[in-house]
Coordinates of C-alpha atoms in Angstrom, one line a residue:
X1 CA 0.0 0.0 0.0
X2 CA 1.1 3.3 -1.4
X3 CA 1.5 6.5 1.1
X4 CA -1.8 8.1 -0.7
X5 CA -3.5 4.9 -0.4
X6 CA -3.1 4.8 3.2
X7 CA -3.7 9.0 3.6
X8 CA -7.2 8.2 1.8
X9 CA -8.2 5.1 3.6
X10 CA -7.0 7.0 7.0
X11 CA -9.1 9.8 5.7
X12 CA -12.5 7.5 5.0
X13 CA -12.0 6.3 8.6
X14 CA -12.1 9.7 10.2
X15 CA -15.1 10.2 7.9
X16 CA -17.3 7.4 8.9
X17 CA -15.8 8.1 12.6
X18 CA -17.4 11.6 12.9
X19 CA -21.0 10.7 11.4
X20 CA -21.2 7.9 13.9
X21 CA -20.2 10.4 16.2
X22 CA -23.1 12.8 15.2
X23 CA -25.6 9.6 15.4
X24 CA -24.2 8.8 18.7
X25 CA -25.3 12.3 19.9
X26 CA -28.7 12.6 18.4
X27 CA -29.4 9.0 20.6
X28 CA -31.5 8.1 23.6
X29 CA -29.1 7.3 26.3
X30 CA -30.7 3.8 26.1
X31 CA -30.3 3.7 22.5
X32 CA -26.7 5.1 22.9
X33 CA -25.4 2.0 25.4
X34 CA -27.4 -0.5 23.4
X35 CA -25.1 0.9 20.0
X36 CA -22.2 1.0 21.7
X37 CA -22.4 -2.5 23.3
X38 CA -22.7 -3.7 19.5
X39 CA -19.0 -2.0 18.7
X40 CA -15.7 -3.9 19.6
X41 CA -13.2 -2.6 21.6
X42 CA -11.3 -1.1 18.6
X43 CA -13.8 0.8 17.4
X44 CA -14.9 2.1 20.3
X45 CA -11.5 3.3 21.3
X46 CA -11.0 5.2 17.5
X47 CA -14.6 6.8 18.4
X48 CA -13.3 8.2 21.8
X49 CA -10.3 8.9 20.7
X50 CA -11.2 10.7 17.6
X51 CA -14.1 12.8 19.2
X52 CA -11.7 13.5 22.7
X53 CA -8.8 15.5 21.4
X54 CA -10.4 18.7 24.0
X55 CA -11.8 16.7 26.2
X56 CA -15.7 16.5 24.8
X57 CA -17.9 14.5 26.7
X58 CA -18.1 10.4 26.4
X59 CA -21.5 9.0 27.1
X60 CA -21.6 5.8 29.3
X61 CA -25.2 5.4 30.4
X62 CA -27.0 8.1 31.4
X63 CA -23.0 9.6 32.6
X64 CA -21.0 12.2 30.8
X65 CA -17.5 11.4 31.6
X66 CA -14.4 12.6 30.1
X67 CA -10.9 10.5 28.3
X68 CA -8.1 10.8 29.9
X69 CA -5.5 9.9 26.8
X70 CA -2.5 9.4 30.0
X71 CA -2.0 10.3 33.2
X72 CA 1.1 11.4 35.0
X73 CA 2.0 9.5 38.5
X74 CA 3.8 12.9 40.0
X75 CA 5.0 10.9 42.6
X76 CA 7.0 8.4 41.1
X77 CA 8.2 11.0 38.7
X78 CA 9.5 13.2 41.9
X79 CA 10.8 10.0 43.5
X80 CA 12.5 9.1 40.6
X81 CA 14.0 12.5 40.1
X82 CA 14.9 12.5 44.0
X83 CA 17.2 9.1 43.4
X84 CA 18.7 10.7 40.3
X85 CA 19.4 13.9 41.9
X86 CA 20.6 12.0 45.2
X87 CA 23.1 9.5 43.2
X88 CA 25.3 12.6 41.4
X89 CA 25.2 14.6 44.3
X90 CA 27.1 11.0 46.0
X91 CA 29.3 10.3 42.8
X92 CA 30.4 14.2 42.8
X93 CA 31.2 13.5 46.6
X94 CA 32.9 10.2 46.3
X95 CA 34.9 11.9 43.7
X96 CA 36.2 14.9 45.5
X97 CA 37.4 12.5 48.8
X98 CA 38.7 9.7 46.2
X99 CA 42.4 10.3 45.9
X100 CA 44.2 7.7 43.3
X101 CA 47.7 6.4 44.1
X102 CA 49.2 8.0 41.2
X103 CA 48.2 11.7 42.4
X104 CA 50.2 11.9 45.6
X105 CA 53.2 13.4 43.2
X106 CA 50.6 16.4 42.5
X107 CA 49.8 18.8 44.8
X108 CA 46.2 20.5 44.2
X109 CA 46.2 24.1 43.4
X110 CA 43.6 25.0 46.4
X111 CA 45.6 22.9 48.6
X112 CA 47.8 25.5 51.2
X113 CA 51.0 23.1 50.4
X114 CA 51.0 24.0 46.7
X115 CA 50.6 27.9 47.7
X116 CA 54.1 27.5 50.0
X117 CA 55.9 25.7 47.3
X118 CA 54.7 28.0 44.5
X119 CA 55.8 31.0 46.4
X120 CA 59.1 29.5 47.6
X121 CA 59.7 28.6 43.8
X122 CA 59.2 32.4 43.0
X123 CA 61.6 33.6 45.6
X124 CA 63.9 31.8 44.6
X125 CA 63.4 32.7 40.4
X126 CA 63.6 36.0 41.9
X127 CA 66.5 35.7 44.4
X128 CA 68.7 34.2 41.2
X129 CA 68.4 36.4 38.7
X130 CA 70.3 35.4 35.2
X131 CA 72.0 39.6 35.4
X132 CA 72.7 38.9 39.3
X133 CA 74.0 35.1 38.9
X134 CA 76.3 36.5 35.8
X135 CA 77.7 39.5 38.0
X136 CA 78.6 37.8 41.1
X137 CA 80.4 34.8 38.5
X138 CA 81.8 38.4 37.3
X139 CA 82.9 39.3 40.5
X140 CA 84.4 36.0 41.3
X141 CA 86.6 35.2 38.0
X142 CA 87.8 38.9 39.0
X143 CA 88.8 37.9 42.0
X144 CA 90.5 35.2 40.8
X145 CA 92.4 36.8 38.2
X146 CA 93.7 39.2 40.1
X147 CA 94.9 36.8 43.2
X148 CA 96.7 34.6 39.6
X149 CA 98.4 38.0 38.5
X150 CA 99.8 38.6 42.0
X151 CA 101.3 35.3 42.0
X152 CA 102.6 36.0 39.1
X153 CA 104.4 38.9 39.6
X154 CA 106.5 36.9 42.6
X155 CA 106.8 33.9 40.4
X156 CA 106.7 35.2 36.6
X157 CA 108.4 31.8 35.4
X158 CA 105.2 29.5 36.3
X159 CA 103.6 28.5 32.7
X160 CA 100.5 27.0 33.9
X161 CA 99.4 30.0 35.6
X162 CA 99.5 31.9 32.5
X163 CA 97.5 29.1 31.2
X164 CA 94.9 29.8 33.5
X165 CA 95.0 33.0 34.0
X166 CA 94.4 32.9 30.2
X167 CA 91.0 30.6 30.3
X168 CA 89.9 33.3 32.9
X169 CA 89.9 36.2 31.4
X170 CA 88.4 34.4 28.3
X171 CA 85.4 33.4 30.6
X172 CA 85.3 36.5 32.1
X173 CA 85.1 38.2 28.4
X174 CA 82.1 35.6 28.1
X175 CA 80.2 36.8 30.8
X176 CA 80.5 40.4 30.4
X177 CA 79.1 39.8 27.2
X178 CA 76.1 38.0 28.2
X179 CA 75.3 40.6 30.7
X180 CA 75.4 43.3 28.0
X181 CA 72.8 41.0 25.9
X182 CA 70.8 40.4 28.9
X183 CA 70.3 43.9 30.1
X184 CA 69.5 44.7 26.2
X185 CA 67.0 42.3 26.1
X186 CA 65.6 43.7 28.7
X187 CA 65.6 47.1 27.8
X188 CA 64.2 45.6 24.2
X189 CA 61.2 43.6 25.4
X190 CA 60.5 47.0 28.5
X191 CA 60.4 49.3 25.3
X192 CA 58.3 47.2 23.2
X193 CA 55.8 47.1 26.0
X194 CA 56.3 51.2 26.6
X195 CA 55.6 51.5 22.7
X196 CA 52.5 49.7 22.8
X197 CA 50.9 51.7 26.0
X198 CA 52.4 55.3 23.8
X199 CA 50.3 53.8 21.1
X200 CA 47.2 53.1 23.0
X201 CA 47.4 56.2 25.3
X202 CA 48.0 58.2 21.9
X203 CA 44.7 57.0 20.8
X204 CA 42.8 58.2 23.9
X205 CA 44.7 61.7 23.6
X206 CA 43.0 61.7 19.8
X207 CA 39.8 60.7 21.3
X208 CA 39.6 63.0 23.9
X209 CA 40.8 66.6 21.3
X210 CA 38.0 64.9 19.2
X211 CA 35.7 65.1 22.3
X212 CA 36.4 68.5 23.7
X213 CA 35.3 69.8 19.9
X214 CA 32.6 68.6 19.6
X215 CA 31.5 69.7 22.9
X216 CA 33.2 73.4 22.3
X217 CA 30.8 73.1 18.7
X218 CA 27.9 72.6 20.8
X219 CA 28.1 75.0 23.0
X220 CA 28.8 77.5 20.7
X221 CA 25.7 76.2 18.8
X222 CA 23.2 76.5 21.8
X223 CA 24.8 79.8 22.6
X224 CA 24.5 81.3 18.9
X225 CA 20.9 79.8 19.1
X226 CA 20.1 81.5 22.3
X227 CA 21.3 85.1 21.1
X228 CA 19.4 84.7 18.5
X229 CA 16.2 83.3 20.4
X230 CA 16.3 86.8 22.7
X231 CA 16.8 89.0 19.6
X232 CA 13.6 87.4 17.9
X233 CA 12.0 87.5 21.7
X234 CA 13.1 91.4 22.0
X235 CA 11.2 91.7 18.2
X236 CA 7.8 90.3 19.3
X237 CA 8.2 92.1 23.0
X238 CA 7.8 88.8 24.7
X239 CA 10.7 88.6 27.2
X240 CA 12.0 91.6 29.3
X241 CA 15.2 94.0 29.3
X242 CA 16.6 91.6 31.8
X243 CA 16.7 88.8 30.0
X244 CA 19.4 90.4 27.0
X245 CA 21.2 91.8 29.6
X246 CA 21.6 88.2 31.2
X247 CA 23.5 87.5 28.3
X248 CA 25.2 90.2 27.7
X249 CA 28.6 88.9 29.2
X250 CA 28.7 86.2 27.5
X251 CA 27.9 88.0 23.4
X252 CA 28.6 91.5 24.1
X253 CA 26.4 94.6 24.6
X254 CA 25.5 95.0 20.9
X255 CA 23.8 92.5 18.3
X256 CA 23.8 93.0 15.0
X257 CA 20.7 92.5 12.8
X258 CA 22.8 90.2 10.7
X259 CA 22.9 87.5 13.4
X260 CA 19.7 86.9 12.5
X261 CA 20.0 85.7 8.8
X262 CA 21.0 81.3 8.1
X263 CA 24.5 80.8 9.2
X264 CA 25.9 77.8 7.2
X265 CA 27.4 74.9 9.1
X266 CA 31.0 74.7 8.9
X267 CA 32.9 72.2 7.9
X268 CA 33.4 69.4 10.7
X269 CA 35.4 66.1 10.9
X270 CA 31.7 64.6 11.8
X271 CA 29.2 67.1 10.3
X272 CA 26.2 65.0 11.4
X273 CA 26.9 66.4 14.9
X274 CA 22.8 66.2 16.0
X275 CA 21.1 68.6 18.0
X276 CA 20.8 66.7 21.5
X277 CA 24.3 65.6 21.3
X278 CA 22.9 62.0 21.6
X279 CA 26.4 60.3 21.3
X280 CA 27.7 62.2 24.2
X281 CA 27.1 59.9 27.4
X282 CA 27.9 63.0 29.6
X283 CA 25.5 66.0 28.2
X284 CA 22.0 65.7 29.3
X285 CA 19.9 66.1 26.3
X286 CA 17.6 69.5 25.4
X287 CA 14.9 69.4 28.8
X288 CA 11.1 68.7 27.8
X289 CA 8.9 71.7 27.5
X290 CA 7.4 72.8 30.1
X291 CA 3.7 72.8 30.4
X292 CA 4.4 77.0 31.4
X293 CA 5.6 77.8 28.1
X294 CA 3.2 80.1 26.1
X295 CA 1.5 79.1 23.5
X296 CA 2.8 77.6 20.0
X297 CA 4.3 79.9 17.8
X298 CA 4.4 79.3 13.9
X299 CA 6.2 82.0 12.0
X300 CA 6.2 80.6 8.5
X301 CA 9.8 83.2 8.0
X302 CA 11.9 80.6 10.4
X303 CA 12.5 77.1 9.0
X304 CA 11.3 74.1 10.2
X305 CA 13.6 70.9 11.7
X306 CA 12.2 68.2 9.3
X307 CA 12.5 66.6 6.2
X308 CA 13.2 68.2 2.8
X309 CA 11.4 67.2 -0.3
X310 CA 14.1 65.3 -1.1
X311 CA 13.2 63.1 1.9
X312 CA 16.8 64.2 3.6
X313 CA 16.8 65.5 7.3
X314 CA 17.8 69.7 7.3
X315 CA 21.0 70.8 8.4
X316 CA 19.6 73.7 10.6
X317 CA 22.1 73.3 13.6
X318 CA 23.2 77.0 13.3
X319 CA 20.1 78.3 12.1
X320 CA 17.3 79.6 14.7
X321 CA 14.1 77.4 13.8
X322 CA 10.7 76.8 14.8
X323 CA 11.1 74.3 17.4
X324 CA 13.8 76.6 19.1
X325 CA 11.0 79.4 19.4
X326 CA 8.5 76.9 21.0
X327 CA 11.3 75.8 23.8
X328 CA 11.7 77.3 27.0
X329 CA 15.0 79.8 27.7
X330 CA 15.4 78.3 30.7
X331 CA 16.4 74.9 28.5
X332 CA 19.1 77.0 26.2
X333 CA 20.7 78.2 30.2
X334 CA 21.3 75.1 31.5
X335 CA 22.3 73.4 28.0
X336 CA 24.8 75.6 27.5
X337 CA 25.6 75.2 31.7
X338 CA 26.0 71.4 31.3
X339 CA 28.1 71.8 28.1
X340 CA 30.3 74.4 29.7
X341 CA 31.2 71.6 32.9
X342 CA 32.1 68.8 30.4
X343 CA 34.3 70.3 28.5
X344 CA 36.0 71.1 32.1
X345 CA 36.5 67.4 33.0
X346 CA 37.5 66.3 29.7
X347 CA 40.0 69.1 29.5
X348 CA 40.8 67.7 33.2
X349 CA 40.9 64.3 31.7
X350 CA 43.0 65.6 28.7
X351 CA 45.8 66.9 31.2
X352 CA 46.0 63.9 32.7
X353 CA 46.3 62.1 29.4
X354 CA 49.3 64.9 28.3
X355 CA 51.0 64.5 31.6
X356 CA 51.1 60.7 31.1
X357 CA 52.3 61.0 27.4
X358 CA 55.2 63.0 27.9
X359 CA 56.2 61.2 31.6
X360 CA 56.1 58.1 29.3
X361 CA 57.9 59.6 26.2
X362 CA 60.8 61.0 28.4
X363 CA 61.2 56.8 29.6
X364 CA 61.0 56.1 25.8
X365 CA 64.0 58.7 25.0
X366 CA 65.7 56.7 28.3
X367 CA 65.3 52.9 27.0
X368 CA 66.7 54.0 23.6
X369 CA 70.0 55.8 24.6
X370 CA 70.6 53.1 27.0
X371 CA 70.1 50.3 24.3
X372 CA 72.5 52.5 22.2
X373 CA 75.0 52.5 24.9
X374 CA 74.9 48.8 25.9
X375 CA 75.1 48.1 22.1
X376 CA 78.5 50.7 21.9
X377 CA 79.7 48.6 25.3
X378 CA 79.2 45.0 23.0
X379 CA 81.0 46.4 20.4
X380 CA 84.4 47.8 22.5
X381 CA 84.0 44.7 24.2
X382 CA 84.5 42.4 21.4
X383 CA 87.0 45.1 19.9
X384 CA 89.2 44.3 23.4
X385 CA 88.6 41.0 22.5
X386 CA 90.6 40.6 19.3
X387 CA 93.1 42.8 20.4
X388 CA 94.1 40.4 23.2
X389 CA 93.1 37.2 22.0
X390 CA 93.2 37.1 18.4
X391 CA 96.0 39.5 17.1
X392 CA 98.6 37.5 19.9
X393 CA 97.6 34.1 18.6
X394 CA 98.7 35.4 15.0
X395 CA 101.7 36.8 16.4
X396 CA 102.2 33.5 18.1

C-alpha cells in the first residue's frame, strides 16, 4: 500500500468516525449503550479517541465522563527525580574525597601546600636572577684573576698559571658579554611594551581633542541659538530687558541685525553632529517643554527641523528654527551650563592624558639611549677581544 492509499483510507475512517459520532449524539441514552455494546473494543477506542482530542464528553449510560489519553504518577516521577538527583550529588562527593595512588606526586592548586611551594619557587626565580647570577660569577673570576696576576708577579716563570689565568679572562670576556645582551634584552622587550601603551594612550589623547570639539561646537551652537532666540524675543516684546542683559557677558552689549539671517554649518570632521548631542554619554539632552511655556508659535519666516522634499533631514544646527522658538530659555541656560562643565572634565581628563604622554615619552627617550649604549659597550667589548686574544695568537 502506497503513502496516498493509506492518507485516503486513514481519511474514510475519520469520515465514517465523525458521522457515527453525530448519530451517537442525536441517541437516547438507552439507544446510545445499546449501540455502543454492539462496537468492539477497537472501534470504540477510535470513536473516543477521535471525538476526545479537548476533552468532549463520552457518554456511558445516562453519565457524561471525560478521556483521559494518560496520566502522570507525579510521585513516582519526583521519586524518581529524587534518586537521580541524590546519586550525582554521592558520585560528585565520592569523587572529590577519592584520591588515586598516582596523584600523591601532585599537589592540588587549592591545597595550602601548593601555595608555599609555588611561592618558595618564586623567591627563589627572583633571588637568582640570570644579570645577578652573571655578576657575582663576574665578581668571582675577577677575583680570581687578580689573586693569579699577583702570584705571578713573585713567580713570573710559572707556565701553567698563564695558562689559566688565560682561560679566565676568556670566561670573564664571556660573561661580560652576556650581561650586556641580557640587560639589552631587557631594555628591548620594556620598550616594546612602553611602545605599545604610547600607542594606545596616543589613541585616547585623539579621542579625547576629538571630544572637547565637539563639545566646544555645541556649545557655541546653543549659545548662537540662544542670542538669537532673545533678539527674535526682543522683536515680538515677549521677554523683558533683563533677560538680554543676562547675556550680555557672554555676546557683548551689541547685536547686530545680521545675526539673525541662516548661518551655514561649517565644515566638521563629523558634520552630522545632532542637535541633543545624543552620542555624548555625559550631556544631558535638550529638557522637555514645560507645560508654562506660552502658546505655540508658527512663524512661516523661520524654518522648520524636518524633512526636505528630497526626503533628507535639514541641516539647521546653526540656524534659529521653529522648534527653538517653542522651547523654554530656561532649557538653552542650563544646555549651554551642562556643556560648559564637560568640557572642564574632559580638558581635566585631557591633562591627565598629556601628563602621562610626555612622563612616558621622556622613559622612551631613556630605554633607547641606554640600548644605544649597551650596544657601543658590545661592540668595545668584542674590539678588546681581538686585540688580546686574536692578534697575539697570529703573532704566536
Amino acid at each position: 500500500m502506497s503513502k496516498e492509499q493509506a492518507i485516503v483510507k486513514k481519511q474514510a475512517f475519520e469520515a465514517e468516525i465523525g458521522k457515527m459520532w453525530k448519530i451517537m449524539q442525536k441517541m437516547t441514552p438507552e439507544k446510545r449503550a445499546q449501540f455502543v455494546q454492539q462496537l468492539d473494543e477497537g472501534m470504540i477506542t477510535a470513536l473516543r479517541s477521535y471525538s476526545n482530542p479537548y476533552k468532549k464528553p463520552v457518554f456511558i449510560g445516562d453519565r457524561n465522563r471525560y478521556l483521559a489519553f494518560s496520566v502522570i504518577n507525579l510521585t513516582e516521577k519526583y521519586c524518581q527525580r529524587f534518586a537521580m538527583t541524590s546519586l550525582i550529588g554521592f558520585l560528585y562527593r565520592m569523587l572529590d574525597e577519592f584520591s588515586p595512588a598516582a596523584a600523591k606526586n601532585y599537589i592540588s592548586e587549592n591545597d595550602p601546600k601548593f601555595a608555599n611551594l609555588y611561592n618558595a619557587k618564586i623567591k627563589q626565580l627572583t633571588a637568582s636572577k640570570p644579570e645577578q647570577l652573571l655578576t657575582e660569577q663576574w665578581n668571582a673570576l675577577k677575583t680570581e684573576i687578580e689573586a693569579i696576576k699577583a702570584e705571578l708577579k713573585d713567580d713570573p716563570n710559572t707556565a701553567d698559571k698563564r695558562i689559566v689565568v688565560k682561560a679566565k679572562v676568556k670566561e670573564s670576556f664571556l660573561v661580560r658579554a652576556k650581561i650586556i645582551k641580557y640587560k639589552t634584552y631587557t631594555f628591548n622587550r620594556e620598550l616594546d611594551t612602553l611602545k605599545d601603551n604610547q600607542n594606545y594612550l596616543q589613541m585616547r589623547l585623539q579621542a579625547t581633542k576629538h571630544e572637547i570639539k565637539q563639545l566646544t561646537e555645541l556649545k557655541d551652537i546653543f549659545e548662537l541659538k540662544l542670542k538669537k532666540r532673545l533678539e527674535y524675543d526682543a522683536k515680538r516684546k515677549t521677554i523683558e530687558s533683563s533677560d538680554l542683559s543676562r547675556v550680555e557677558p557672554k555676546f557683548g552689549s551689541s547685536f547686530k541685525s545680521s545675526d539673525l539671517s541662516r548661518v551655514e554649518p561649517q565644515e566638521t570632521e563629523k558634520s552630522n553632529v545632532s542637535y541633543h548631542d545624543e552620542g555624548d554619554e555625559l550631556d544631558d539632552e535638550m529638557p522637555a517643554l514645560e507645560s508654562a511655556e506660552p502658546e505655540y508659535i508658527d512663524d512661516p519666516s523661520l524654518p522648520s527641523e524636518d524633512i526636505d522634499e528630497n526626503g533628507e533631514v535639514r541641516n539647521l544646527k546653526n540656524t534659529l528654527t521653529i522648534q527653538d522658538v517653542n522651547q523654554p530659555l530656561e532649557n538653552f541656560y542650563k544646555v549651554i551650563e551642562n556643556k560648559t562643565k564637560n568640557i572642564e572634565i574632559v580638558n581635566k581628563r585631557l591633562l591627565t592624558h598629556e601628563t602621562e604622554f610626555n612622563e612616558r615619552a621622556t622613559k622612551l627617550e631613556t630605554l633607547e639611549k641606554n640600548i644605544k649604549e649597551y650596544k657601543d659597550r658590545l661592540s668595545q667589548l668584542k674590539t678588546e677581544y681581538d686585540q688580546i686574544f686574536c692578534v697575539g695568537a697570529k703573532k704566536t
